[in-house]
Short mmCIF file of C-alpha atoms in Angstrom, two decimals:
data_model
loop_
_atom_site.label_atom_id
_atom_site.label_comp_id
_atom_site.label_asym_id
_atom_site.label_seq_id
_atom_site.Cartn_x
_atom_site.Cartn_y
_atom_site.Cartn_z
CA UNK J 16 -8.22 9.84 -14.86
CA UNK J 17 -8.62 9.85 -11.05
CA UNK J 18 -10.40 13.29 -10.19
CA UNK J 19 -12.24 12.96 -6.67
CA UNK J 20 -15.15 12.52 -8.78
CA UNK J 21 -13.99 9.57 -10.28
CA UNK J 22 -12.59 8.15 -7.18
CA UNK J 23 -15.87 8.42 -5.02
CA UNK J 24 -17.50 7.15 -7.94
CA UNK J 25 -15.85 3.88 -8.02
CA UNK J 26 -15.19 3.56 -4.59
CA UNK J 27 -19.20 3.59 -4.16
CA UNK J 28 -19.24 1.25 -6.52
CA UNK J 29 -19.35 -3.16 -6.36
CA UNK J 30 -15.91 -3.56 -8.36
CA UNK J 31 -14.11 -0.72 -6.33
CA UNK J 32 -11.79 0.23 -9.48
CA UNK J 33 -11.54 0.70 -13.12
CA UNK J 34 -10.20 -2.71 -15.10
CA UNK J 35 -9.75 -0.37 -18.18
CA UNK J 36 -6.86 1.78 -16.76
CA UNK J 37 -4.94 -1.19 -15.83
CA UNK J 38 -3.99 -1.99 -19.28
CA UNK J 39 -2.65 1.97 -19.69
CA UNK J 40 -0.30 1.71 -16.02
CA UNK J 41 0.82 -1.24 -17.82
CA UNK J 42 1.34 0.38 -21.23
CA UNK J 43 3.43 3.14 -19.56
CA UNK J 44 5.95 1.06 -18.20
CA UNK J 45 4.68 1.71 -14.20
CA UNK J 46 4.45 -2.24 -13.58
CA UNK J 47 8.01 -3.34 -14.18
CA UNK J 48 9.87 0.18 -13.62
CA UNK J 49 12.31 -2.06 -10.92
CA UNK J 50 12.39 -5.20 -13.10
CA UNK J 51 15.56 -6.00 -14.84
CA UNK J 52 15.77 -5.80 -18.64
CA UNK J 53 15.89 -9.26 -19.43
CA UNK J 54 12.88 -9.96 -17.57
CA UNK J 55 11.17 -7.70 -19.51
CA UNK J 56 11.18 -4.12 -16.99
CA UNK J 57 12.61 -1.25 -17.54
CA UNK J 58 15.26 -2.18 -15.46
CA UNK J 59 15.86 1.14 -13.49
CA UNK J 60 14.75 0.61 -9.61
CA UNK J 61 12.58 1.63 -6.32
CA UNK J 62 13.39 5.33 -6.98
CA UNK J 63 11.63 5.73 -10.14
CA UNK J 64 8.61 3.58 -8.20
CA UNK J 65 8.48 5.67 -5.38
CA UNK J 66 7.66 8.82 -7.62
CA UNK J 67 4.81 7.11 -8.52
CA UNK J 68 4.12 5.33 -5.40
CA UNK J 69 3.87 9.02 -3.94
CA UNK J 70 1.63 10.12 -6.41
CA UNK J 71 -0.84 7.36 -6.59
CA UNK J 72 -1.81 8.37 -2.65
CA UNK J 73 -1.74 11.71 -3.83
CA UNK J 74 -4.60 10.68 -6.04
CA UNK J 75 -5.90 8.07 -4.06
CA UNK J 76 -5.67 5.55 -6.92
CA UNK J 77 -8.00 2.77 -6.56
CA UNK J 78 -6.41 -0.09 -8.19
CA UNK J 79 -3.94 -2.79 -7.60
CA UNK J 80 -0.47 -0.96 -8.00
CA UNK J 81 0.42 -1.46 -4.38
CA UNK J 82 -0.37 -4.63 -4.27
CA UNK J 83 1.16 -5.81 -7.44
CA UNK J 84 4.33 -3.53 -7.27
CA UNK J 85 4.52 -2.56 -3.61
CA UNK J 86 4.14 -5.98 -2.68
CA UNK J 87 3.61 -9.17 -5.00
CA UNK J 88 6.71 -8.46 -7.56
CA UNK J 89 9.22 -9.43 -5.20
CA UNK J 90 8.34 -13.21 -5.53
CA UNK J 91 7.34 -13.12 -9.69
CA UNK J 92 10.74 -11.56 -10.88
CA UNK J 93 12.07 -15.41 -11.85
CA UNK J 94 8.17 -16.66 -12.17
CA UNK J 95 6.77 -17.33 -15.82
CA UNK J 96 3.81 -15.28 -16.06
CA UNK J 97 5.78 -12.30 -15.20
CA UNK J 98 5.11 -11.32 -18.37
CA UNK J 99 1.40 -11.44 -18.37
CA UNK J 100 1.61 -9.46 -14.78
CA UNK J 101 3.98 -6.54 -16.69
CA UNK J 102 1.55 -6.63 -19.73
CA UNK J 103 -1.32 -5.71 -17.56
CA UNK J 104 -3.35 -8.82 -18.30
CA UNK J 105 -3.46 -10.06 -14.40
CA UNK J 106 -3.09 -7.75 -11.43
CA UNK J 107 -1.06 -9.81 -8.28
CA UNK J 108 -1.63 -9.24 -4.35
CA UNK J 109 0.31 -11.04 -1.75
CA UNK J 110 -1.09 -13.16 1.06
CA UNK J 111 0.69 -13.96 4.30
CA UNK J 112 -2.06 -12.51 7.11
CA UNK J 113 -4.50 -15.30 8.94
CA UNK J 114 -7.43 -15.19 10.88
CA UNK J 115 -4.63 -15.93 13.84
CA UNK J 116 -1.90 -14.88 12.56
CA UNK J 117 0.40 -13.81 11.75
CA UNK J 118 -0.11 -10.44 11.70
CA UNK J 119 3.11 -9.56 10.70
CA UNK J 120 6.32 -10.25 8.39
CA UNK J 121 8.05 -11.36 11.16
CA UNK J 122 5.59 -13.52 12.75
CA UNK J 123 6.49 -16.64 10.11
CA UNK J 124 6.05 -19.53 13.10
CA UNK J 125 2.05 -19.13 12.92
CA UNK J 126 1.67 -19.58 9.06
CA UNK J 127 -1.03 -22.26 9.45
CA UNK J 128 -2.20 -22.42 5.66
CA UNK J 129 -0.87 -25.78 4.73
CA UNK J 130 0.95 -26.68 1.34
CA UNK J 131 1.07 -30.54 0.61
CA UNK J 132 2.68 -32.04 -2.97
CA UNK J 133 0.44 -34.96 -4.40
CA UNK J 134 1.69 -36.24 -7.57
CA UNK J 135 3.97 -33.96 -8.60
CA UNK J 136 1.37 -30.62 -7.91
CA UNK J 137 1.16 -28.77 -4.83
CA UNK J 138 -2.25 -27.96 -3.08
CA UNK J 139 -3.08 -25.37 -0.63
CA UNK J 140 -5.16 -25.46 2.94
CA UNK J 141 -6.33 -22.58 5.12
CA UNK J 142 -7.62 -18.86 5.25
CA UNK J 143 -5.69 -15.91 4.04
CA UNK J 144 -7.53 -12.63 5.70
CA UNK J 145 -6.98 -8.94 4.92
CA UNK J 146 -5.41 -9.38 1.05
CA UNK J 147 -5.47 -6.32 -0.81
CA UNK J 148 -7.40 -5.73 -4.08
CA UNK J 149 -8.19 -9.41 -4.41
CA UNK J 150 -11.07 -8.81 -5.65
CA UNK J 151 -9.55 -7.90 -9.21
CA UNK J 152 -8.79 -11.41 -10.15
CA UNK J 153 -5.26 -11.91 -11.39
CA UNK J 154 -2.23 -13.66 -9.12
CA UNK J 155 -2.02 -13.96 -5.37
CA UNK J 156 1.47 -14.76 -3.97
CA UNK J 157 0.78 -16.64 -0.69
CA UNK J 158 2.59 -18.23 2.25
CA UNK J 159 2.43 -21.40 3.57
CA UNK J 160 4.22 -23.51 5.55
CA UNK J 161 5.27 -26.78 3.87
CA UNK J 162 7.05 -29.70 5.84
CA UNK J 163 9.79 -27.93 5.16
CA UNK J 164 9.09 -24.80 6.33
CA UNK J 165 7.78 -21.83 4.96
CA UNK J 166 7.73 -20.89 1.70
CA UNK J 167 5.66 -18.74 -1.14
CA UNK J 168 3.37 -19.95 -3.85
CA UNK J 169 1.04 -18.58 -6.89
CA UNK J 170 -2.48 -18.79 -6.83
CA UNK J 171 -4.35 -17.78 -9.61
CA UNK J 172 -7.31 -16.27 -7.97
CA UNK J 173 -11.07 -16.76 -8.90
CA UNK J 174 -14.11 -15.41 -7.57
CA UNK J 175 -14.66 -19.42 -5.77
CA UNK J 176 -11.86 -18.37 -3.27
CA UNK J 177 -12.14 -14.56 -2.48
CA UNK J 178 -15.23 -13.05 -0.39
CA UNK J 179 -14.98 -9.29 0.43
CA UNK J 180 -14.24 -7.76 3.59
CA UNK J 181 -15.70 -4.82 5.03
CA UNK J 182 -13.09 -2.51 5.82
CA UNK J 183 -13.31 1.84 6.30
CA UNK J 184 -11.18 2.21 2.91
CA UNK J 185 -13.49 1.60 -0.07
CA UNK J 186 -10.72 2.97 -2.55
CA UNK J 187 -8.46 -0.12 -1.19
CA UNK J 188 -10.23 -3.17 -1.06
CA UNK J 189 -9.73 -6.19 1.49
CA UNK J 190 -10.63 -9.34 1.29
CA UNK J 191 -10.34 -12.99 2.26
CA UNK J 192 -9.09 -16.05 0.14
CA UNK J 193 -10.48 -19.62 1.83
CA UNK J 194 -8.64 -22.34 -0.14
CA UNK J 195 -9.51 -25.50 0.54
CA UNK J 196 -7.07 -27.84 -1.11
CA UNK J 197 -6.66 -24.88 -3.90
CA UNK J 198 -4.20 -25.88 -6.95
CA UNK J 199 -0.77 -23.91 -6.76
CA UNK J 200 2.52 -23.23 -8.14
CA UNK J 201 6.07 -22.85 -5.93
CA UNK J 202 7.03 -19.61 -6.50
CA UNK J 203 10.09 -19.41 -3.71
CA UNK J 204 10.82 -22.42 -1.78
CA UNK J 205 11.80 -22.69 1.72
CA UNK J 206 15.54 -21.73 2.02
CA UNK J 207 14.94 -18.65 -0.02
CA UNK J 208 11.86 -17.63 1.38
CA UNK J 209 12.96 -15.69 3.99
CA UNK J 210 14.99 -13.27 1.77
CA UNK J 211 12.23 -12.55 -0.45
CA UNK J 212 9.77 -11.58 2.20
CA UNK J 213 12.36 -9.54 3.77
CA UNK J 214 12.38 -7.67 -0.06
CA UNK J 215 8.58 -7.25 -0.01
CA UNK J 216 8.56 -6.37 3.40
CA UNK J 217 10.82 -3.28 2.81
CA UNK J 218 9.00 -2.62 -0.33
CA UNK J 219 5.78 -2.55 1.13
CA UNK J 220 6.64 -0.46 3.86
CA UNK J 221 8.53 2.57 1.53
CA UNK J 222 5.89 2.14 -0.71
CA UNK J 223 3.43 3.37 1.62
CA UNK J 224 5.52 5.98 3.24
CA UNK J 225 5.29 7.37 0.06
CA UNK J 226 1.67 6.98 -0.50
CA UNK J 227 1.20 8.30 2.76
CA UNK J 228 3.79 11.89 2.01
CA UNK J 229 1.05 11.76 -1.47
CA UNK J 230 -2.20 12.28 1.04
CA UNK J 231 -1.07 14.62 3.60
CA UNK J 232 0.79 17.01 0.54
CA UNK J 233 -3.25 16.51 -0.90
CA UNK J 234 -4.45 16.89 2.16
CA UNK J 235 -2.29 20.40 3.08
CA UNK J 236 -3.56 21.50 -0.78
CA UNK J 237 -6.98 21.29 0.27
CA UNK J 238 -6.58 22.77 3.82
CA UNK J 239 -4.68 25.76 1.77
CA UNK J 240 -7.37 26.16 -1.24
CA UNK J 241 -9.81 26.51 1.50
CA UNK J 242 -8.13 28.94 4.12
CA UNK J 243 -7.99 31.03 1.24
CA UNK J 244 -10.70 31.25 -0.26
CA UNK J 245 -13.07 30.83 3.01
CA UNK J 246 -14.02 33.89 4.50
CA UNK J 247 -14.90 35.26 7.86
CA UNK J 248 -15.70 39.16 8.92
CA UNK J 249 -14.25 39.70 5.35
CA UNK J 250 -11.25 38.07 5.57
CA UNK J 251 -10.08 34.55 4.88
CA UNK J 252 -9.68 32.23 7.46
CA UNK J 253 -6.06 31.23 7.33
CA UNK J 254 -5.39 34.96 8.44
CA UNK J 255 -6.45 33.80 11.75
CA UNK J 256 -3.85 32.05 13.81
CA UNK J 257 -6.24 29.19 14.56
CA UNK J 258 -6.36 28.24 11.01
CA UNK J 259 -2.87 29.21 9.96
CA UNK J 260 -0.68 27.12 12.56
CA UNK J 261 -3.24 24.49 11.58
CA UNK J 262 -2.05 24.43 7.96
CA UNK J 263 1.55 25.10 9.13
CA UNK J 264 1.86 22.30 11.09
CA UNK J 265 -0.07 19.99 8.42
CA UNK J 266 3.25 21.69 5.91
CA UNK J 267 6.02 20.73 8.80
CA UNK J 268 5.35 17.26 8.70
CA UNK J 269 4.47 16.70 5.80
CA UNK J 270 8.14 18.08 5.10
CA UNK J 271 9.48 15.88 7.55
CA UNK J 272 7.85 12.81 6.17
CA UNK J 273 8.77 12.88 2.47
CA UNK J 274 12.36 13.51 3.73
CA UNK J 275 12.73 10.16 5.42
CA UNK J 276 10.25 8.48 3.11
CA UNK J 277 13.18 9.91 -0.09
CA UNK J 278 15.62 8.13 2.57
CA UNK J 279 13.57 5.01 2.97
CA UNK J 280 13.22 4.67 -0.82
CA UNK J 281 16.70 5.23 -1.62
CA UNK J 282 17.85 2.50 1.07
CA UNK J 283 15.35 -0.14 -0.33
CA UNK J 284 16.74 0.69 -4.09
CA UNK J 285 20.83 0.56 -3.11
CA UNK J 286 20.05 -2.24 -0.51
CA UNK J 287 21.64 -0.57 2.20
CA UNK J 288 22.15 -1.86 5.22
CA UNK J 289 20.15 0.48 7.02
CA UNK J 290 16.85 0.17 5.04
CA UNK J 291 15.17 -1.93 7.72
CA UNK J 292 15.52 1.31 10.36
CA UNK J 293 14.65 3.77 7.19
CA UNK J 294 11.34 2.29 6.07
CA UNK J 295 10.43 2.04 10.17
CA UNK J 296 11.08 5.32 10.58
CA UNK J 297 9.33 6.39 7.36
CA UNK J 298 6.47 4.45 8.06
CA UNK J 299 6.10 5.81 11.52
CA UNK J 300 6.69 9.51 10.69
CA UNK J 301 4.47 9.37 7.31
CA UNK J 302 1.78 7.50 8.43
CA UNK J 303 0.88 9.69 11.37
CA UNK J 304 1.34 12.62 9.16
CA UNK J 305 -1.09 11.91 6.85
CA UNK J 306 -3.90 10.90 9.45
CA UNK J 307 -2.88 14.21 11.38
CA UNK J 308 -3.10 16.32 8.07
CA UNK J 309 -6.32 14.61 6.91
CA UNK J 310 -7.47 15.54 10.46
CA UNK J 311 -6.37 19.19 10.40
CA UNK J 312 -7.82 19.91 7.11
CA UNK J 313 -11.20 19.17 8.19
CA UNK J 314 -11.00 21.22 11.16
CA UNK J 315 -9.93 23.74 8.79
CA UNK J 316 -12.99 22.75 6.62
CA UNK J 317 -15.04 23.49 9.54
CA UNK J 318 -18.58 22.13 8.62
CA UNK J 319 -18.37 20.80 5.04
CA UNK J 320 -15.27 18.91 5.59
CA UNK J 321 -17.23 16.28 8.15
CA UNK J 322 -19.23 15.66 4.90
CA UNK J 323 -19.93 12.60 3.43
CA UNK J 324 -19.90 14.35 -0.07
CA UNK J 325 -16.26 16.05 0.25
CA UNK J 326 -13.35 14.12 -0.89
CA UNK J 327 -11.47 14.57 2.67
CA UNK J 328 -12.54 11.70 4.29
CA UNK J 329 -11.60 9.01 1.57
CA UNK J 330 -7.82 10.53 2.24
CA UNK J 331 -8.76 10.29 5.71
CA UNK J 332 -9.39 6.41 5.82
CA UNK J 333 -6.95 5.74 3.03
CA UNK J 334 -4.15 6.97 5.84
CA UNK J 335 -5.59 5.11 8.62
CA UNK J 336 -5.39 2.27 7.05
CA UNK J 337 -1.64 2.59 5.84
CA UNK J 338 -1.17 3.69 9.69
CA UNK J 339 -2.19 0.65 10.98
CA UNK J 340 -0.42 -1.69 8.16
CA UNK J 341 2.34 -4.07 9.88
CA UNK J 342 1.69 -2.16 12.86
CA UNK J 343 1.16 1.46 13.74
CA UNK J 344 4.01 4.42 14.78
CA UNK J 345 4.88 2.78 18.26
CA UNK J 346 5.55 -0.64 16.69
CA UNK J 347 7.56 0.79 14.16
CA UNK J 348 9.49 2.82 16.70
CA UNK J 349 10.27 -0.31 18.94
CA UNK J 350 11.99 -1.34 15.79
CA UNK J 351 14.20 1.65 15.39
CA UNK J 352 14.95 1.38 19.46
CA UNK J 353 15.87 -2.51 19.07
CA UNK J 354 18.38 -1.51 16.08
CA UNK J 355 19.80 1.41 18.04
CA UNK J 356 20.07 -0.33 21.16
CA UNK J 357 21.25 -4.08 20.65
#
């Protein structure tokens, strides 16, 4: 239910996704695949999500399964309307970036959206920038600082708050929530707060490792489907070296890639102690995979992969974008040095 066709389709379109399919990832379980039993999941873990984690960038799903699984679910395990986010009623994002920060999971002493308590309800002050699919409606988990420190509330979000950003992925909207003394509900106060965004940190992260091992293996299909078929003084093109170490190198690394992304999902499900340096490394190698084998496929393309009309460049700017997420390959790698080297 997400051909190419479909995809450009709605990502040409105002909403950016289909509200009707949400329902059916719900009705299949997908939503609360990690979430225990008695909270109403499935109660198996990250490995079963990072199948389908893998597969929705393979199809360039545009919808809010990142942002509700990869990244809001964390915080709503012990919440109440849990069950209305597993039944598919309300989609959830996660909100922690500002227009000066932070910029980062890490960066926690900049949260400058405000929460204040006035008899007995808590409001919330200040700009939340770059939230994915907010535009859906549904939950948004967001971080503010209290006087206590920081810590993570529920918003339900309406179309007063959120105004659209423009952005170079259409299949993955971005927007900005402005609330100005918005009503909200503690979700994680400040002493566990930390730990939690620690957990949707390394969630998000794997999760789009994975997505990003889904678009280059797409990505080295399409390069494949056309060296073979494409021909040139009556041959196809991948005979010639200049096409075939192309698609060979797109292959190596996107090898390379869903190996430590398996890794980085496996650490994040067992909570080993070495899941910070697997999802860096993941995210490093599988990011820059995908943008170098959405690149090499339209060289391969020649002509009608620069095309507005071919699917190639929605993969494209879907992998920039997970590229640049919490920082690109060299940020990521100053991570892995720090761990090794300390």
């Amino acid at each position: 239910k997400s051909s190419p066709e479909r995809v450009a389709e709605l990502a040409q379109s105002d909403v950016g996704w289909d509200p009707e399919l949400w329902p059916q990832v719900a009705e299949l379980g997908w939503i609360g695949l990690s979430v225990p039993e008695d909270k109403g999941g499935a109660g198996f873990g990250f490995l079963e999500e990072a199948v389908l984690f893998e597969e929705m960038g393979y199809a360039l799903y545009p919808g809010p399964y990142f942002a509700t699984v990869g990244l809001a679910l964390p915080a709503l395990v012990d919440d109440d309307n849990l069950p209305r986010v597993l039944g598919g009623d309300a989609p959830a994002t996660f909100a922690y970036a500002e227009p000066s920060g932070p910029s980062s999971f890490y960066d926690l002493e900049n949260v400058g959206t405000k929460a204040e308590k006035t008899n007995g309800s808590w409001r919330l002050s200040g700009e939340k920038h770059l939230v994915p699919d907010a535009q859906v409606g549904g939950y948004a988990v967001v971080v503010a600082r209290t006087p206590d420190g920081v810590a993570l509330f529920l918003v339900d979000v309406t179309d007063g708050i959120v105004s659209p950003a423009v952005t170079v992925d259409t299949t993955r909207r971005l927007a900005r929530l402005s609330l100005d003394g918005v009503e909200a509900q503690l979700l994680v106060d400040e002493t566990n707060s930390s730990e939690v965004l620690e957990k949707i940190r390394l969630r998000g992260l794997a999760s789009l490792s994975l997505e990003a091992v889904g678009i280059a293996q797409r990505a080295l299909e399409l390069a494949i489907g056309h060296s073979t078929e494409r021909k040139q003084f009556d041959k196809p093109i991948g005979a010639y070296q200049a096409v075939s170490h192309q698609v060979s190198n797109i292959y190596m690394e996107t090898e390379l890639a869903r190996s430590l992304a398996y890794w980085a999902a496996w650490c994040v499900a067992e909570g080993d102690e070495q899941a910070s340096v697997a999802v860096a490394a993941a995210k490093s190698a599988a990011a820059e995979a995908a943008v170098a084998a959405c690149e090499r496929s339209i060289q391969v393309h020649g002509g009608i992969g620069f095309t507005w009309e071919h699917v190639l460049h929605r993969f494209y700017k879907r992998a920039q974008w997970i590229d640049s997420f919490e920082g690109f390959g060299s940020t990521q790698r100053k991570t892995i040095a720090a761990r090794l080297l300390d």
